[in-house]
Amino acid sequence: MGRIFEVRKATMFARWDRMAKQFTRIGKDIAIAVKQSGPDPENNPALRRAMQNAKGVNMPKDRVEAAIKRAMGKDKTDYEEVVYEGYAPHGVAVMVETATDNTTRTVANVRMHFNRGGGSLGNSGSVGFLFNRLGEFKIKNDGQDQEELELELIDFGLEEIGEDSEGNLIIRAAFSEFGNMAKALEEKGFNIISAELKRIPTTTVELNEEQAKEVLELIDRLEQDEDVQQVFYNLK
């Protein structure tokens, strides 16, 4: 896989906006996890994963605890997870994962973002076949030998291993093996920064700088929507 490069905005305000968005996203992940399997992270892998991700983005502990309490309360918001598929300009495939309490609002907003960005919202299955769903774990690089680590994790569903732009190790596992890999990394004592389900493109589209800018403007518009959790695309 080589190095995995991540695109990051450089300005302080963009970092603050991204942090607020991350907190909101994780808060919804917590609410969904608690609704499905209860408030005990020991017996709820999805909640444990959300709490790991909260720690990874420095979400305050009191905000995590408050999100769990809200998810258990009478006035809790019930979120529905819905995935939308479509195309950005220049044939770039896009998948949009949302968590919403109003699907009518969400689909209208997602369609608007696609239209205004020069893309088009498609039907379910229109681009999903262009992506593989994998579990992606980011762990602190403490000088581990990647070849040895690969052999150590191959029996737990390892698909690929590499580094991100900050030197953290990125471990990807088959979707069906997500739980096994998470358990293995925890038992082996690795410092897990984040653990997420990703949609990795099987093929990519290469564009010139101007065309890529048009695509990324649409992606940014989608990512800023309050109902959107994650956006995946196959721009190289």
CSV table of C-alpha atoms in Angstrom, one decimal:
chain,number,residue,atom,x,y,z
A,1,MET,CA,0.0,0.0,0.0
A,2,GLY,CA,3.0,2.3,0.6
A,3,ARG,CA,2.4,5.6,2.4
A,4,ILE,CA,-1.2,6.8,2.8
A,5,PHE,CA,-1.4,10.6,2.2
A,6,GLU,CA,-4.2,12.5,3.8
A,7,VAL,CA,-5.4,15.9,2.6
A,8,ARG,CA,-5.6,18.4,5.5
A,9,LYS,CA,-6.7,22.1,5.6
A,10,ALA,CA,-4.0,24.3,6.9
A,11,THR,CA,-5.8,27.2,8.6
A,12,MET,CA,-6.7,27.4,12.2
A,13,PHE,CA,-10.4,28.0,11.6
A,14,ALA,CA,-10.5,25.0,9.3
A,15,ARG,CA,-9.0,22.8,12.1
A,16,TRP,CA,-11.6,24.1,14.6
A,17,ASP,CA,-14.4,23.4,12.1
A,18,ARG,CA,-13.1,19.9,11.5
A,19,MET,CA,-12.8,19.3,15.2
A,20,ALA,CA,-16.4,20.4,15.8
A,21,LYS,CA,-17.6,18.2,13.0
A,22,GLN,CA,-15.6,15.2,14.4
A,23,PHE,CA,-17.2,15.7,17.8
A,24,THR,CA,-20.7,15.7,16.2
A,25,ARG,CA,-19.9,12.6,14.1
A,26,ILE,CA,-18.6,10.7,17.1
A,27,GLY,CA,-21.6,11.8,19.2
A,28,LYS,CA,-23.9,10.3,16.7
A,29,ASP,CA,-21.8,7.1,16.5
A,30,ILE,CA,-22.1,6.9,20.3
A,31,ALA,CA,-25.9,7.4,20.2
A,32,ILE,CA,-26.3,4.7,17.5
A,33,ALA,CA,-24.1,2.2,19.4
A,34,VAL,CA,-25.9,2.7,22.7
A,35,LYS,CA,-29.3,2.3,21.0
A,36,GLN,CA,-28.2,-1.0,19.4
A,37,SER,CA,-26.2,-2.6,22.3
A,38,GLY,CA,-26.4,-0.6,25.5
A,39,PRO,CA,-24.1,1.8,27.4
A,40,ASP,CA,-21.5,-0.7,28.6
A,41,PRO,CA,-18.4,-0.5,26.3
A,42,GLU,CA,-17.1,-3.8,27.6
A,43,ASN,CA,-20.1,-5.5,26.0
A,44,ASN,CA,-20.6,-3.1,23.1
A,45,PRO,CA,-17.8,-3.2,20.5
A,46,ALA,CA,-19.3,-0.3,18.5
A,47,LEU,CA,-19.4,1.9,21.5
A,48,ARG,CA,-15.9,1.0,22.5
A,49,ARG,CA,-14.8,1.9,18.9
A,50,ALA,CA,-16.6,5.2,19.1
A,51,MET,CA,-14.9,6.0,22.4
A,52,GLN,CA,-11.5,5.1,21.0
A,53,ASN,CA,-12.1,7.5,18.1
A,54,ALA,CA,-13.2,10.2,20.6
A,55,LYS,CA,-9.9,9.8,22.4
A,56,GLY,CA,-8.1,10.0,19.1
A,57,VAL,CA,-9.5,13.4,18.3
A,58,ASN,CA,-9.1,14.7,21.9
A,59,MET,CA,-12.9,14.8,22.5
A,60,PRO,CA,-13.3,15.7,26.2
A,61,LYS,CA,-14.3,12.9,28.4
A,62,ASP,CA,-17.2,14.8,29.8
A,63,ARG,CA,-18.6,15.2,26.3
A,64,VAL,CA,-18.3,11.5,25.7
A,65,GLU,CA,-20.1,10.7,29.0
A,66,ALA,CA,-22.8,13.3,28.2
A,67,ALA,CA,-23.4,11.7,24.7
A,68,ILE,CA,-23.9,8.3,26.4
A,69,LYS,CA,-26.3,9.7,28.9
A,70,ARG,CA,-28.3,11.5,26.2
A,71,ALA,CA,-28.5,8.3,24.2
A,72,MET,CA,-30.1,6.6,27.3
A,73,GLY,CA,-32.5,9.4,28.1
A,74,LYS,CA,-36.2,9.9,27.2
A,75,ASP,CA,-35.4,12.8,24.9
A,76,LYS,CA,-32.8,10.9,22.9
A,77,THR,CA,-32.6,11.4,19.2
A,78,ASP,CA,-33.0,8.3,17.1
A,79,TYR,CA,-30.6,8.3,14.2
A,80,GLU,CA,-31.0,6.3,11.0
A,81,GLU,CA,-27.9,5.3,9.0
A,82,VAL,CA,-28.4,5.9,5.3
A,83,VAL,CA,-25.8,5.6,2.5
A,84,TYR,CA,-26.1,7.7,-0.7
A,85,GLU,CA,-24.3,7.1,-3.9
A,86,GLY,CA,-23.5,9.3,-6.9
A,87,TYR,CA,-21.0,10.9,-9.2
A,88,ALA,CA,-19.0,14.1,-8.7
A,89,PRO,CA,-17.8,16.0,-11.9
A,90,HIS,CA,-15.6,14.1,-14.3
A,91,GLY,CA,-16.9,10.7,-13.4
A,92,VAL,CA,-15.6,10.5,-9.9
A,93,ALA,CA,-17.6,8.0,-7.8
A,94,VAL,CA,-18.8,9.2,-4.4
A,95,MET,CA,-20.4,7.4,-1.4
A,96,VAL,CA,-21.9,9.4,1.4
A,97,GLU,CA,-22.6,7.9,4.8
A,98,THR,CA,-25.2,9.8,6.9
A,99,ALA,CA,-26.8,9.5,10.3
A,100,THR,CA,-30.1,11.4,10.4
A,101,ASP,CA,-33.3,11.9,12.3
A,102,ASN,CA,-35.0,13.2,9.1
A,103,THR,CA,-34.3,11.3,5.9
A,104,THR,CA,-36.5,13.7,3.8
A,105,ARG,CA,-34.2,16.6,4.8
A,106,THR,CA,-31.1,14.6,4.4
A,107,VAL,CA,-31.7,13.3,0.9
A,108,ALA,CA,-32.8,16.7,-0.3
A,109,ASN,CA,-29.6,18.3,1.1
A,110,VAL,CA,-27.4,15.6,-0.4
A,111,ARG,CA,-29.1,15.9,-3.8
A,112,MET,CA,-28.7,19.7,-3.6
A,113,HIS,CA,-24.9,19.4,-2.8
A,114,PHE,CA,-24.4,17.1,-5.8
A,115,ASN,CA,-26.4,19.3,-8.2
A,116,ARG,CA,-24.7,22.5,-7.1
A,117,GLY,CA,-21.3,20.8,-7.3
A,118,GLY,CA,-21.8,19.7,-10.9
A,119,GLY,CA,-22.5,16.0,-9.9
A,120,SER,CA,-25.5,13.8,-9.7
A,121,LEU,CA,-27.1,11.7,-7.0
A,122,GLY,CA,-27.5,8.1,-8.2
A,123,ASN,CA,-29.5,5.1,-7.1
A,124,SER,CA,-28.5,2.5,-4.5
A,125,GLY,CA,-25.8,0.3,-6.0
A,126,SER,CA,-24.9,2.7,-8.7
A,127,VAL,CA,-21.3,3.1,-7.5
A,128,GLY,CA,-21.0,0.8,-4.4
A,129,PHE,CA,-19.4,-1.9,-6.5
A,130,LEU,CA,-16.4,0.4,-7.0
A,131,PHE,CA,-15.5,0.3,-3.3
A,132,ASN,CA,-14.4,-2.4,-0.9
A,133,ARG,CA,-15.6,-2.0,2.7
A,134,LEU,CA,-12.7,-2.5,5.1
A,135,GLY,CA,-11.9,-1.9,8.7
A,136,GLU,CA,-9.1,0.7,9.1
A,137,PHE,CA,-7.1,1.0,12.3
A,138,LYS,CA,-4.7,3.8,13.0
A,139,ILE,CA,-2.1,2.9,15.7
A,140,LYS,CA,0.9,4.7,17.1
A,141,ASN,CA,4.1,3.8,15.4
A,142,ASP,CA,6.5,2.8,18.1
A,143,GLY,CA,9.1,1.4,15.7
A,144,GLN,CA,7.3,-1.9,15.0
A,145,ASP,CA,8.7,-3.9,12.1
A,146,GLN,CA,6.0,-3.9,9.5
A,147,GLU,CA,6.9,-7.3,8.1
A,148,GLU,CA,6.8,-8.9,11.5
A,149,LEU,CA,3.5,-7.1,12.3
A,150,GLU,CA,2.0,-8.3,9.0
A,151,LEU,CA,2.8,-11.9,9.9
A,152,GLU,CA,1.5,-11.4,13.4
A,153,LEU,CA,-1.9,-10.1,12.2
A,154,ILE,CA,-2.5,-12.1,9.0
A,155,ASP,CA,-4.7,-14.6,10.9
A,156,PHE,CA,-6.9,-11.8,12.1
A,157,GLY,CA,-8.1,-10.7,8.6
A,158,LEU,CA,-5.2,-8.3,7.7
A,159,GLU,CA,-5.5,-7.0,4.1
A,160,GLU,CA,-2.8,-4.3,4.0
A,161,ILE,CA,-0.5,-2.2,6.2
A,162,GLY,CA,1.2,1.1,5.7
A,163,GLU,CA,1.7,4.6,7.1
A,164,ASP,CA,-0.1,7.9,7.0
A,165,SER,CA,1.5,11.3,6.5
A,166,GLU,CA,2.2,11.6,10.2
A,167,GLY,CA,4.0,8.3,10.4
A,168,ASN,CA,1.2,6.4,12.2
A,169,LEU,CA,0.6,2.8,11.2
A,170,ILE,CA,-2.5,2.1,9.1
A,171,ILE,CA,-3.9,-1.4,9.3
A,172,ARG,CA,-6.7,-2.5,7.1
A,173,ALA,CA,-8.7,-5.7,7.6
A,174,ALA,CA,-11.6,-7.4,5.8
A,175,PHE,CA,-15.0,-6.0,6.9
A,176,SER,CA,-16.1,-9.4,8.2
A,177,GLU,CA,-12.9,-9.5,10.4
A,178,PHE,CA,-13.3,-6.0,11.9
A,179,GLY,CA,-14.2,-7.3,15.3
A,180,ASN,CA,-11.4,-10.0,15.3
A,181,MET,CA,-8.8,-7.4,14.3
A,182,ALA,CA,-9.9,-4.9,16.9
A,183,LYS,CA,-9.8,-7.6,19.7
A,184,ALA,CA,-6.3,-8.7,18.5
A,185,LEU,CA,-4.9,-5.2,18.5
A,186,GLU,CA,-6.3,-4.5,22.0
A,187,GLU,CA,-5.0,-7.8,23.4
A,188,LYS,CA,-1.6,-7.1,22.0
A,189,GLY,CA,-1.5,-3.8,23.7
A,190,PHE,CA,-1.2,-1.5,20.7
A,191,ASN,CA,-2.0,2.2,21.1
A,192,ILE,CA,-5.1,2.5,18.9
A,193,ILE,CA,-5.7,6.1,17.8
A,194,SER,CA,-8.8,5.3,15.7
A,195,ALA,CA,-10.8,2.4,14.4
A,196,GLU,CA,-13.3,2.9,11.6
A,197,LEU,CA,-15.1,1.2,8.7
A,198,LYS,CA,-13.9,2.7,5.4
A,199,ARG,CA,-14.9,2.3,1.8
A,200,ILE,CA,-11.7,1.9,-0.2
A,201,PRO,CA,-12.0,2.4,-4.0
A,202,THR,CA,-11.0,-0.5,-6.2
A,203,THR,CA,-10.1,1.8,-9.1
A,204,THR,CA,-9.3,5.5,-9.1
A,205,VAL,CA,-9.8,8.4,-11.5
A,206,GLU,CA,-6.9,10.7,-12.2
A,207,LEU,CA,-7.7,14.4,-13.0
A,208,ASN,CA,-5.8,17.6,-13.7
A,209,GLU,CA,-5.5,20.2,-10.9
A,210,GLU,CA,-8.5,22.3,-12.1
A,211,GLN,CA,-10.8,19.3,-12.4
A,212,ALA,CA,-9.7,17.8,-9.1
A,213,LYS,CA,-10.5,21.1,-7.4
A,214,GLU,CA,-14.0,20.9,-8.7
A,215,VAL,CA,-14.4,17.5,-7.2
A,216,LEU,CA,-12.9,18.4,-3.9
A,217,GLU,CA,-15.2,21.4,-3.6
A,218,LEU,CA,-18.2,19.1,-3.9
A,219,ILE,CA,-16.6,16.7,-1.3
A,220,ASP,CA,-16.0,19.6,1.1
A,221,ARG,CA,-19.6,20.7,0.7
A,222,LEU,CA,-20.9,17.3,1.5
A,223,GLU,CA,-18.6,16.9,4.5
A,224,GLN,CA,-19.9,20.1,6.0
A,225,ASP,CA,-23.5,18.9,6.0
A,226,GLU,CA,-24.6,18.2,9.6
A,227,ASP,CA,-26.1,14.8,8.6
A,228,VAL,CA,-23.1,13.5,6.8
A,229,GLN,CA,-20.8,11.2,8.8
A,230,GLN,CA,-18.2,10.2,6.1
A,231,VAL,CA,-17.6,10.7,2.4
A,232,PHE,CA,-15.6,8.3,0.2
A,233,TYR,CA,-14.5,8.9,-3.4
A,234,ASN,CA,-12.2,7.4,-6.0
A,235,LEU,CA,-10.3,10.5,-7.0
A,236,LYS,CA,-6.6,9.5,-7.2
